[in-house]
PDB file of C-alpha atoms in Angstrom:
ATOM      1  CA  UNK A   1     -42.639 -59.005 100.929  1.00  0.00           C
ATOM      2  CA  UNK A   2     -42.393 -56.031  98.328  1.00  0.00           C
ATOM      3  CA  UNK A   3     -45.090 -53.430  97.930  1.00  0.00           C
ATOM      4  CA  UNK A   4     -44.684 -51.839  94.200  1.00  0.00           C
ATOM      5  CA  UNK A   5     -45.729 -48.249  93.147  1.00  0.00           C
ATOM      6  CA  UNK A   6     -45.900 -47.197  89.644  1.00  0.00           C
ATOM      7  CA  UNK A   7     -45.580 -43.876  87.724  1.00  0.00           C
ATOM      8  CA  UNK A   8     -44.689 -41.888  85.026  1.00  0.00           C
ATOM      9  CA  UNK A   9     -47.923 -42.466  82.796  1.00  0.00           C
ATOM     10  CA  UNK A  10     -49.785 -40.226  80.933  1.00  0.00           C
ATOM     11  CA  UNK A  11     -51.152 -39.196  77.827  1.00  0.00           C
ATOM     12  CA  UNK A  12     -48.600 -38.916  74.606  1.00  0.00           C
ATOM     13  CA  UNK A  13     -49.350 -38.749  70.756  1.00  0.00           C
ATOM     14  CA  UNK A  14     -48.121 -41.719  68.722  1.00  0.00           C
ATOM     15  CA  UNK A  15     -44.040 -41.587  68.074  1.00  0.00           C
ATOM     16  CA  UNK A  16     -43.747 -39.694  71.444  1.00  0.00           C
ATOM     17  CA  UNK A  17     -41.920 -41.695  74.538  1.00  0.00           C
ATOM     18  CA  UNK A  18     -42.368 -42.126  78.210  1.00  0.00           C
ATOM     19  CA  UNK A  19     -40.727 -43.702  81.001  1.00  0.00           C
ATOM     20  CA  UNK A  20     -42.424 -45.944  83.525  1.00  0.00           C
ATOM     21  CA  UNK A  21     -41.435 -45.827  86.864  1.00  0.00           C
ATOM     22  CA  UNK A  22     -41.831 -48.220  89.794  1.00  0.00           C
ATOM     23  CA  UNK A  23     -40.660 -47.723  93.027  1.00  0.00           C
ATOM     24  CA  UNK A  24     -40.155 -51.143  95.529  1.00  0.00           C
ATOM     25  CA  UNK A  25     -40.439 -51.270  99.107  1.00  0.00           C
ATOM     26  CA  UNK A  26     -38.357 -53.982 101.147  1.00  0.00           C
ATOM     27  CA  UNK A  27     -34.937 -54.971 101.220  1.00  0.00           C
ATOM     28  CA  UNK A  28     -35.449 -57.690  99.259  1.00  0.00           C
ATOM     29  CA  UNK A  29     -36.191 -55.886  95.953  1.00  0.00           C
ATOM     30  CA  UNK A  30     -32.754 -56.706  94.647  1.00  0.00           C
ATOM     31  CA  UNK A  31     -33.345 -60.525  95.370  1.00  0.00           C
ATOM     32  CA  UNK A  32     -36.467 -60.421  92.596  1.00  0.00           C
ATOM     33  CA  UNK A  33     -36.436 -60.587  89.141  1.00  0.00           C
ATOM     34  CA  UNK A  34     -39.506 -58.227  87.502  1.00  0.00           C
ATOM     35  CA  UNK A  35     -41.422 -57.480  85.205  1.00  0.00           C
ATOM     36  CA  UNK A  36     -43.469 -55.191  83.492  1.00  0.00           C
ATOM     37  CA  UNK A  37     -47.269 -56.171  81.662  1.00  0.00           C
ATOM     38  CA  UNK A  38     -49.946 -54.331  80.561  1.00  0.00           C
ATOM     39  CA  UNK A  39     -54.097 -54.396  80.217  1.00  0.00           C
ATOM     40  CA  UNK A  40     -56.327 -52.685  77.526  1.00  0.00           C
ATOM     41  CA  UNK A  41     -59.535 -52.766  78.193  1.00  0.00           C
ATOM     42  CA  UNK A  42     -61.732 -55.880  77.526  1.00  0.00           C
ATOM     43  CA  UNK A  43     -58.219 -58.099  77.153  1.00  0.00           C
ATOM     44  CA  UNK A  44     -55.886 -59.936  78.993  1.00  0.00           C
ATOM     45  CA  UNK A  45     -52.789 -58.688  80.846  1.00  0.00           C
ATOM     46  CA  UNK A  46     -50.170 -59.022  78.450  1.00  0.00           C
ATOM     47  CA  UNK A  47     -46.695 -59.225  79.094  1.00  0.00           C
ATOM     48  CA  UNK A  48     -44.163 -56.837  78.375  1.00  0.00           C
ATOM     49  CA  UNK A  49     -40.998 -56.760  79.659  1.00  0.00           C
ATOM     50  CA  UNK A  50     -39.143 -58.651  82.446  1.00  0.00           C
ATOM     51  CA  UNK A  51     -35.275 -58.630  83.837  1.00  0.00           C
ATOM     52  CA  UNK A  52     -33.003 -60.536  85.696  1.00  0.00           C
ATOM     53  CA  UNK A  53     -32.521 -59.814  89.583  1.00  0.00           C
ATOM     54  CA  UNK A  54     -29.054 -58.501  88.696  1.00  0.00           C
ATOM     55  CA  UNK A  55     -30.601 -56.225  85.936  1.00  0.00           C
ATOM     56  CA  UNK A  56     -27.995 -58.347  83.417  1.00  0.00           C
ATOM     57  CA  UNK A  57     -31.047 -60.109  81.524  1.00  0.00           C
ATOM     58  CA  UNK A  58     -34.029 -58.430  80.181  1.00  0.00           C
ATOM     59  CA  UNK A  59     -36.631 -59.897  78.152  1.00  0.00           C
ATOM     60  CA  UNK A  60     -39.013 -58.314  75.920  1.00  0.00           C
ATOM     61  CA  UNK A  61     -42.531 -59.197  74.134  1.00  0.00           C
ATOM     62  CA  UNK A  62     -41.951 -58.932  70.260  1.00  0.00           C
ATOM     63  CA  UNK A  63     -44.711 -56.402  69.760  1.00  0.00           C
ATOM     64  CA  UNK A  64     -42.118 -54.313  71.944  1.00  0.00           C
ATOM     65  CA  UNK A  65     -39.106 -55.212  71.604  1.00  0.00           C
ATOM     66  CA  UNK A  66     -36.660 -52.593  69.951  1.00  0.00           C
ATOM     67  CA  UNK A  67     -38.965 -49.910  70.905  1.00  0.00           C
ATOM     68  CA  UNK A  68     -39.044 -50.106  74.736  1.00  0.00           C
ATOM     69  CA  UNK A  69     -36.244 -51.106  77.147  1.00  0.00           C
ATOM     70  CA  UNK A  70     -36.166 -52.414  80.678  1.00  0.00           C
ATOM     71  CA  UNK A  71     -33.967 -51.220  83.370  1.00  0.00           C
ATOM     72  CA  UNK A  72     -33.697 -51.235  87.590  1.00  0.00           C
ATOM     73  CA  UNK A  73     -31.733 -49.502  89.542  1.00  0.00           C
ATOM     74  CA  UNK A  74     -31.211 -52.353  92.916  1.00  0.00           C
ATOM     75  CA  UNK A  75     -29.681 -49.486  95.143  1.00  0.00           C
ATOM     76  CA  UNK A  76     -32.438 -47.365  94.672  1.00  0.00           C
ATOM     77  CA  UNK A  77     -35.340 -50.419  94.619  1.00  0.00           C
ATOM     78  CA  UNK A  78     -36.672 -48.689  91.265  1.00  0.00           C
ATOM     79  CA  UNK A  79     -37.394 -50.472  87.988  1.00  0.00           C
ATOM     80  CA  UNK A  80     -37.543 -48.475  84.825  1.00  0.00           C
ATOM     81  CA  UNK A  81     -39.190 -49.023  81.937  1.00  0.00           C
ATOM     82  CA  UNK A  82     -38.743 -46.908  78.637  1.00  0.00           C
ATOM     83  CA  UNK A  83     -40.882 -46.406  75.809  1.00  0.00           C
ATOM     84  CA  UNK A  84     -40.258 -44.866  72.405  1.00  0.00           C
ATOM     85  CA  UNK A  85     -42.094 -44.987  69.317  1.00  0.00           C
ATOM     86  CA  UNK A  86     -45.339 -45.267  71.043  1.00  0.00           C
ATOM     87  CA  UNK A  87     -48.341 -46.719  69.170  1.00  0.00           C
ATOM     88  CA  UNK A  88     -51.947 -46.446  69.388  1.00  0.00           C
ATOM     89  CA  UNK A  89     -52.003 -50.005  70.609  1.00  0.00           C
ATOM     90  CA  UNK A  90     -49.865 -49.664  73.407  1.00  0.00           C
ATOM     91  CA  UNK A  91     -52.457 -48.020  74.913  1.00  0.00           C
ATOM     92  CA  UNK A  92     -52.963 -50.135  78.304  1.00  0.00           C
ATOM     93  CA  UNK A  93     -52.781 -49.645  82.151  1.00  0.00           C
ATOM     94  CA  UNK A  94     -48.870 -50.793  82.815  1.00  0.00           C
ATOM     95  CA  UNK A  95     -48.220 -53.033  86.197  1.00  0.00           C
ATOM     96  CA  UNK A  96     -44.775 -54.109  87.428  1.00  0.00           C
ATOM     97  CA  UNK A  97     -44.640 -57.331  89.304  1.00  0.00           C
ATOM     98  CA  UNK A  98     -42.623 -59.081  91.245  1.00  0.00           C
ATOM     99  CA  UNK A  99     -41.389 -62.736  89.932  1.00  0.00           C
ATOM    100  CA  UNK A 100     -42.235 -65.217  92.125  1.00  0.00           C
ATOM    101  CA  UNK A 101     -41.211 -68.846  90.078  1.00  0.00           C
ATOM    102  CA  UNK A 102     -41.554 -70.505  86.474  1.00  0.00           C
ATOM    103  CA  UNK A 103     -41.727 -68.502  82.958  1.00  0.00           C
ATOM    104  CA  UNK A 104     -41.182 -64.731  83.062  1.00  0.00           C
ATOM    105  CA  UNK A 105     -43.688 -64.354  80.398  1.00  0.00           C
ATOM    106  CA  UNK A 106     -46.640 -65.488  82.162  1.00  0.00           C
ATOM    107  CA  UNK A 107     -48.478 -63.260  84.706  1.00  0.00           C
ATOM    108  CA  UNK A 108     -49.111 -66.254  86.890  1.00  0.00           C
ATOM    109  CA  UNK A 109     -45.661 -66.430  87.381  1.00  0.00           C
ATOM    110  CA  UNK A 110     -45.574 -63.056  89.609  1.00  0.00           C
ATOM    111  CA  UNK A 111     -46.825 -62.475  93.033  1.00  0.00           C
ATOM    112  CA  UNK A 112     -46.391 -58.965  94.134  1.00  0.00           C
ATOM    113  CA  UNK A 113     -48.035 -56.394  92.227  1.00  0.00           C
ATOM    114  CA  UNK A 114     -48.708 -52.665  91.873  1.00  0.00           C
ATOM    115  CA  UNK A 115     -51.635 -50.808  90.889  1.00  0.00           C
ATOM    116  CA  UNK A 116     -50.619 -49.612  87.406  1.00  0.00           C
ATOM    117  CA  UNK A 117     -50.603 -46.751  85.888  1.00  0.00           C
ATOM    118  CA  UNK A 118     -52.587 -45.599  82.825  1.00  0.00           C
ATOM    119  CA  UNK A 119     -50.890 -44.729  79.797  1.00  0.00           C
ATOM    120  CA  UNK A 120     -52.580 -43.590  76.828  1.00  0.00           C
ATOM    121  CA  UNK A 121     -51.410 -42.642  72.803  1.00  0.00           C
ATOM    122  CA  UNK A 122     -53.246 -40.861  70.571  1.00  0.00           C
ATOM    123  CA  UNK A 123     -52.984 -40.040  66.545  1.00  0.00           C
TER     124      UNK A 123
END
């Protein structure tokens, strides 16, 4: 089992960055691949990001990709994520999960969850 914390959000202006945190409990953090979504309000969690247990694949939604990067850190159970060039749609509440089986893009696909953390971009 793997209990997920996130932070690092906050509020930034469009172009700024920020880096998403997410600290893993269990010694079997480095056994999972993850992944990061998001949910603005009145839609669907979206995903974001994912990578590979061994942090040597990473995987990115288009409306991201270039912009933000995954990253984990398996001796310190913490997954990263980093995002530049914010926009004001990236606004969202960001969850990491835990991959559980099948596609890395779908949310279904995850089991273990955190309780997000807000992040917000304004013009």
């Amino acid at each position: 089992q793997v209990q997920l914390v996130e932070s690092g959000g906050g509020l930034v202006q469009a172009g700024g960055s920020l880096r998403l945190s997410c600290a893993a409990s269990g010694r079997t953090f480095r056994t999972y691949a993850m992944g990061w979504f998001r949910q603005a309000p009145g839609k669907e969690r979206e995903f974001v990001a994912a990578i590979s247990w061994s942090g040597g694949s990473t995987y990115y939604a288009d409306s991201v990709k270039g912009r933000f990067a995954i990253s984990r850190d398996n001796g310190k159970n913490m997954l990263y994520l980093e995002m530049n060039s914010l926009k004001l749609e990236d606004t969202a509440v960001y969850y990491c999960a835990a991959h559980y089986s099948g596609s890395y893009y779908y949310f279904s696909s995850y089991d273990y969850w955190g309780q997000g953390t807000q992040v917000t971009v304004s013009s």
